[in-house]
Amino acid sequence: MLGYLQTIGEQFDWSGLLFALQRVLGVLICLTVHETCHGLAAYALGDPTAKRMNRLSFNPLHHIDWIGLASMVLCGFGWAKPVPVDMRFFKNPKAGMAVTALAGPVSNFLLALLMLFLSSRIYQAEAVGAVMVWAFYFLQTTAILSIGLGLFNLIPIPPLDGSKVLFSLLPERAYYTLMRYERIGMLALLLLVWMDVGGGLLSRGIEAVFQWMAGLFFAY
């Protein structure tokens, strides 16, 4: 029996499991930071809705949409439970919504910078063991995922954050009309992702931002 279990252990793809674990943990961190910062921005602007619903938390369980998480890990496209925002609490509803929306992608770019900084400390260390190597690649993977999530959400298609920023420049009537059609925008977005429209451009954008950020901490 012990020999059988040892054979299974030797044949198991541990490297694949560790890689999957990196992605799952990275996605959880990226989505949690993204959604929490939406809530924090709204709260700072006077909206207590997210706080009342216990969404100002860095506990991933408060934000996870399990289907969205699986999609993010497997397909690179996913979502969390949106943080509730009530525009009526903002002094300037359109501007407040734009700032709240922008807080998500900005937090992802800042998170990526932090991950790359920490990975550069490991890279420059004199003695590095297996755990440190895993941590290095985990930090790098999380940085890439965070950049991807930030850039993707800047696309100006409802309900992505970029649409709320762009639409805030429109007249009141046009703004609220477009905001009513977020569900249609979501269907269009899913169709575009399924057809891989713009996927290559997004990938090149992620690579370019990653290389620029990495250049701030790594000497190539």
Short mmCIF file of C-alpha atoms in Angstrom, two decimals:
data_model
loop_
_atom_site.label_atom_id
_atom_site.label_comp_id
_atom_site.label_asym_id
_atom_site.label_seq_id
_atom_site.Cartn_x
_atom_site.Cartn_y
_atom_site.Cartn_z
CA MET A 1 0.00 0.00 0.00
CA LEU A 2 2.78 2.40 0.91
CA GLY A 3 4.58 1.51 -2.31
CA TYR A 4 1.41 2.21 -4.30
CA LEU A 5 0.99 5.62 -2.67
CA GLN A 6 4.65 6.40 -3.28
CA THR A 7 4.23 5.56 -6.98
CA ILE A 8 1.21 7.88 -7.23
CA GLY A 9 3.20 10.65 -5.53
CA GLU A 10 6.09 10.22 -7.95
CA GLN A 11 3.80 10.32 -10.98
CA PHE A 12 1.71 13.27 -9.81
CA ASP A 13 2.36 16.55 -11.58
CA TRP A 14 3.32 18.61 -8.54
CA SER A 15 4.69 21.45 -10.66
CA GLY A 16 1.32 21.79 -12.38
CA LEU A 17 -0.46 21.82 -9.02
CA LEU A 18 1.85 24.53 -7.68
CA PHE A 19 1.34 26.60 -10.83
CA ALA A 20 -2.44 26.29 -10.47
CA LEU A 21 -2.14 27.29 -6.81
CA GLN A 22 -0.17 30.38 -7.84
CA ARG A 23 -2.92 31.43 -10.24
CA VAL A 24 -5.76 30.79 -7.80
CA LEU A 25 -4.09 32.73 -4.98
CA GLY A 26 -3.07 35.49 -7.37
CA VAL A 27 -6.59 35.85 -8.76
CA LEU A 28 -8.07 35.95 -5.24
CA ILE A 29 -5.69 38.73 -4.23
CA CYS A 30 -6.26 40.77 -7.41
CA LEU A 31 -10.04 40.56 -7.32
CA THR A 32 -10.22 41.22 -3.57
CA VAL A 33 -8.03 44.31 -3.76
CA HIS A 34 -9.95 45.56 -6.80
CA GLU A 35 -13.40 45.27 -5.21
CA THR A 36 -12.34 46.46 -1.76
CA CYS A 37 -10.80 49.61 -3.23
CA HIS A 38 -14.04 50.32 -5.10
CA GLY A 39 -15.81 50.22 -1.74
CA LEU A 40 -13.18 52.30 0.03
CA ALA A 41 -13.34 54.99 -2.65
CA ALA A 42 -17.14 55.13 -2.45
CA TYR A 43 -16.99 55.29 1.35
CA ALA A 44 -14.45 58.13 1.22
CA LEU A 45 -16.85 60.02 -1.07
CA GLY A 46 -19.74 59.61 1.36
CA ASP A 47 -21.42 56.33 0.35
CA PRO A 48 -21.69 53.92 3.33
CA THR A 49 -23.42 51.15 1.33
CA ALA A 50 -20.38 48.88 0.96
CA LYS A 51 -19.48 49.31 4.63
CA ARG A 52 -23.01 48.42 5.74
CA MET A 53 -22.84 45.24 3.63
CA ASN A 54 -19.42 44.28 5.05
CA ARG A 55 -17.66 44.72 1.71
CA LEU A 56 -14.84 46.94 2.99
CA SER A 57 -12.86 43.80 3.69
CA PHE A 58 -9.74 42.13 2.34
CA ASN A 59 -11.29 38.74 3.11
CA PRO A 60 -11.73 37.10 -0.34
CA LEU A 61 -14.85 35.23 0.83
CA HIS A 62 -16.72 38.54 0.99
CA HIS A 63 -16.12 39.20 -2.71
CA ILE A 64 -15.89 35.86 -4.51
CA ASP A 65 -18.21 34.91 -7.33
CA TRP A 66 -17.23 31.26 -7.77
CA ILE A 67 -18.09 31.11 -11.47
CA GLY A 68 -16.16 34.32 -12.09
CA LEU A 69 -13.20 32.98 -10.12
CA ALA A 70 -13.11 29.74 -12.12
CA SER A 71 -13.37 31.69 -15.37
CA MET A 72 -10.50 33.97 -14.35
CA VAL A 73 -8.24 31.03 -13.45
CA LEU A 74 -9.07 28.94 -16.51
CA CYS A 75 -9.69 31.56 -19.19
CA GLY A 76 -8.00 34.72 -17.94
CA PHE A 77 -11.37 36.51 -17.89
CA GLY A 78 -13.45 36.62 -14.75
CA TRP A 79 -15.24 38.72 -12.17
CA ALA A 80 -16.04 39.10 -8.49
CA LYS A 81 -19.30 40.15 -6.83
CA PRO A 82 -19.64 43.87 -7.64
CA VAL A 83 -19.37 46.17 -4.64
CA PRO A 84 -22.73 47.94 -4.16
CA VAL A 85 -22.57 51.69 -4.76
CA ASP A 86 -25.36 54.22 -4.26
CA MET A 87 -24.65 57.31 -6.35
CA ARG A 88 -27.21 59.34 -4.40
CA PHE A 89 -24.71 59.72 -1.56
CA PHE A 90 -22.18 61.50 -3.80
CA LYS A 91 -22.19 65.30 -3.98
CA ASN A 92 -21.49 64.96 -7.70
CA PRO A 93 -22.95 61.56 -8.71
CA LYS A 94 -21.22 61.21 -12.09
CA ALA A 95 -17.81 62.33 -10.85
CA GLY A 96 -18.15 60.22 -7.69
CA MET A 97 -19.01 57.16 -9.74
CA ALA A 98 -16.05 57.79 -12.07
CA VAL A 99 -13.62 58.05 -9.14
CA THR A 100 -15.09 54.96 -7.50
CA ALA A 101 -14.80 53.01 -10.75
CA LEU A 102 -11.24 54.19 -11.40
CA ALA A 103 -10.14 53.10 -7.92
CA GLY A 104 -10.34 49.44 -8.97
CA PRO A 105 -7.89 49.49 -11.90
CA VAL A 106 -5.56 51.92 -10.11
CA SER A 107 -5.40 49.57 -7.13
CA ASN A 108 -4.46 46.73 -9.48
CA PHE A 109 -1.58 48.69 -10.98
CA LEU A 110 -0.33 49.64 -7.51
CA LEU A 111 -0.63 46.00 -6.43
CA ALA A 112 1.42 44.93 -9.45
CA LEU A 113 4.14 47.42 -8.51
CA LEU A 114 4.20 46.03 -4.97
CA MET A 115 4.43 42.44 -6.23
CA LEU A 116 7.31 43.30 -8.56
CA PHE A 117 9.14 45.18 -5.82
CA LEU A 118 8.87 42.19 -3.48
CA SER A 119 9.96 39.78 -6.22
CA SER A 120 12.99 41.99 -6.94
CA ARG A 121 14.03 41.62 -3.27
CA ILE A 122 13.99 37.83 -3.69
CA TYR A 123 15.84 38.10 -7.01
CA GLN A 124 18.62 40.09 -5.37
CA ALA A 125 18.93 37.77 -2.36
CA GLU A 126 22.16 35.81 -2.06
CA ALA A 127 20.62 32.56 -0.79
CA VAL A 128 17.34 31.40 -2.32
CA GLY A 129 15.66 28.06 -1.58
CA ALA A 130 12.74 26.25 -3.22
CA VAL A 131 10.14 28.15 -1.20
CA MET A 132 11.65 31.48 -2.20
CA VAL A 133 11.69 30.44 -5.85
CA TRP A 134 7.99 29.56 -5.62
CA ALA A 135 7.31 32.91 -3.91
CA PHE A 136 9.20 34.74 -6.65
CA TYR A 137 7.10 33.21 -9.42
CA PHE A 138 3.93 33.69 -7.37
CA LEU A 139 4.66 37.41 -7.03
CA GLN A 140 5.46 37.71 -10.73
CA THR A 141 2.30 35.80 -11.71
CA THR A 142 0.17 37.96 -9.43
CA ALA A 143 1.69 41.11 -10.95
CA ILE A 144 0.78 39.94 -14.46
CA LEU A 145 -2.77 39.00 -13.40
CA SER A 146 -3.22 42.33 -11.62
CA ILE A 147 -2.04 44.31 -14.66
CA GLY A 148 -4.37 42.29 -16.85
CA LEU A 149 -7.34 42.90 -14.56
CA GLY A 150 -6.56 46.61 -14.40
CA LEU A 151 -6.22 47.04 -18.16
CA PHE A 152 -9.25 44.90 -18.94
CA ASN A 153 -11.45 46.97 -16.63
CA LEU A 154 -10.37 50.17 -18.35
CA ILE A 155 -12.11 49.04 -21.56
CA PRO A 156 -15.05 51.48 -21.98
CA ILE A 157 -17.75 48.82 -22.35
CA PRO A 158 -20.45 48.55 -19.65
CA PRO A 159 -20.27 47.31 -16.95
CA LEU A 160 -16.49 47.65 -16.92
CA ASP A 161 -14.96 50.52 -14.96
CA GLY A 162 -13.72 52.32 -18.05
CA SER A 163 -17.29 52.89 -19.22
CA LYS A 164 -18.20 54.68 -15.98
CA VAL A 165 -15.18 56.95 -16.35
CA LEU A 166 -15.86 57.72 -20.03
CA PHE A 167 -19.63 58.11 -19.60
CA SER A 168 -19.11 60.65 -16.82
CA LEU A 169 -18.08 63.11 -19.55
CA LEU A 170 -21.49 62.81 -21.22
CA PRO A 171 -24.56 64.98 -20.55
CA GLU A 172 -26.83 63.82 -17.72
CA ARG A 173 -29.56 62.37 -19.93
CA ALA A 174 -27.16 60.37 -22.12
CA TYR A 175 -25.25 59.18 -19.04
CA TYR A 176 -28.24 57.70 -17.22
CA THR A 177 -29.64 56.22 -20.44
CA LEU A 178 -26.41 54.34 -21.14
CA MET A 179 -26.12 53.20 -17.53
CA ARG A 180 -29.47 51.44 -17.87
CA TYR A 181 -28.07 49.16 -20.57
CA GLU A 182 -25.22 47.62 -18.56
CA ARG A 183 -26.68 44.12 -18.94
CA ILE A 184 -26.61 44.41 -22.72
CA GLY A 185 -23.01 45.61 -22.47
CA MET A 186 -22.15 42.54 -20.39
CA LEU A 187 -23.57 40.24 -23.05
CA ALA A 188 -21.61 42.08 -25.75
CA LEU A 189 -18.47 41.83 -23.62
CA LEU A 190 -18.89 38.08 -23.12
CA LEU A 191 -19.36 37.67 -26.87
CA LEU A 192 -16.21 39.66 -27.63
CA VAL A 193 -14.20 37.59 -25.15
CA TRP A 194 -15.59 34.35 -26.56
CA MET A 195 -14.63 35.45 -30.08
CA ASP A 196 -11.22 36.62 -28.79
CA VAL A 197 -11.74 40.06 -30.29
CA GLY A 198 -8.93 42.32 -29.10
CA GLY A 199 -7.29 39.54 -27.08
CA GLY A 200 -3.98 39.99 -28.86
CA LEU A 201 -4.00 43.74 -28.27
CA LEU A 202 -4.76 43.26 -24.58
CA SER A 203 -1.97 40.68 -24.25
CA ARG A 204 0.52 43.07 -25.83
CA GLY A 205 -0.68 45.83 -23.52
CA ILE A 206 -0.17 43.59 -20.46
CA GLU A 207 3.31 42.64 -21.64
CA ALA A 208 4.27 46.28 -22.30
CA VAL A 209 3.06 47.48 -18.88
CA PHE A 210 4.69 44.53 -17.14
CA GLN A 211 8.03 45.17 -18.83
CA TRP A 212 7.88 48.86 -17.94
CA MET A 213 7.03 48.17 -14.31
CA ALA A 214 9.62 45.41 -14.01
CA GLY A 215 12.22 47.79 -15.40
CA LEU A 216 11.70 50.01 -12.35
CA PHE A 217 13.01 47.26 -10.05
CA PHE A 218 15.08 44.88 -12.19
CA ALA A 219 18.31 45.73 -14.02
CA TYR A 220 18.31 43.76 -17.25
#
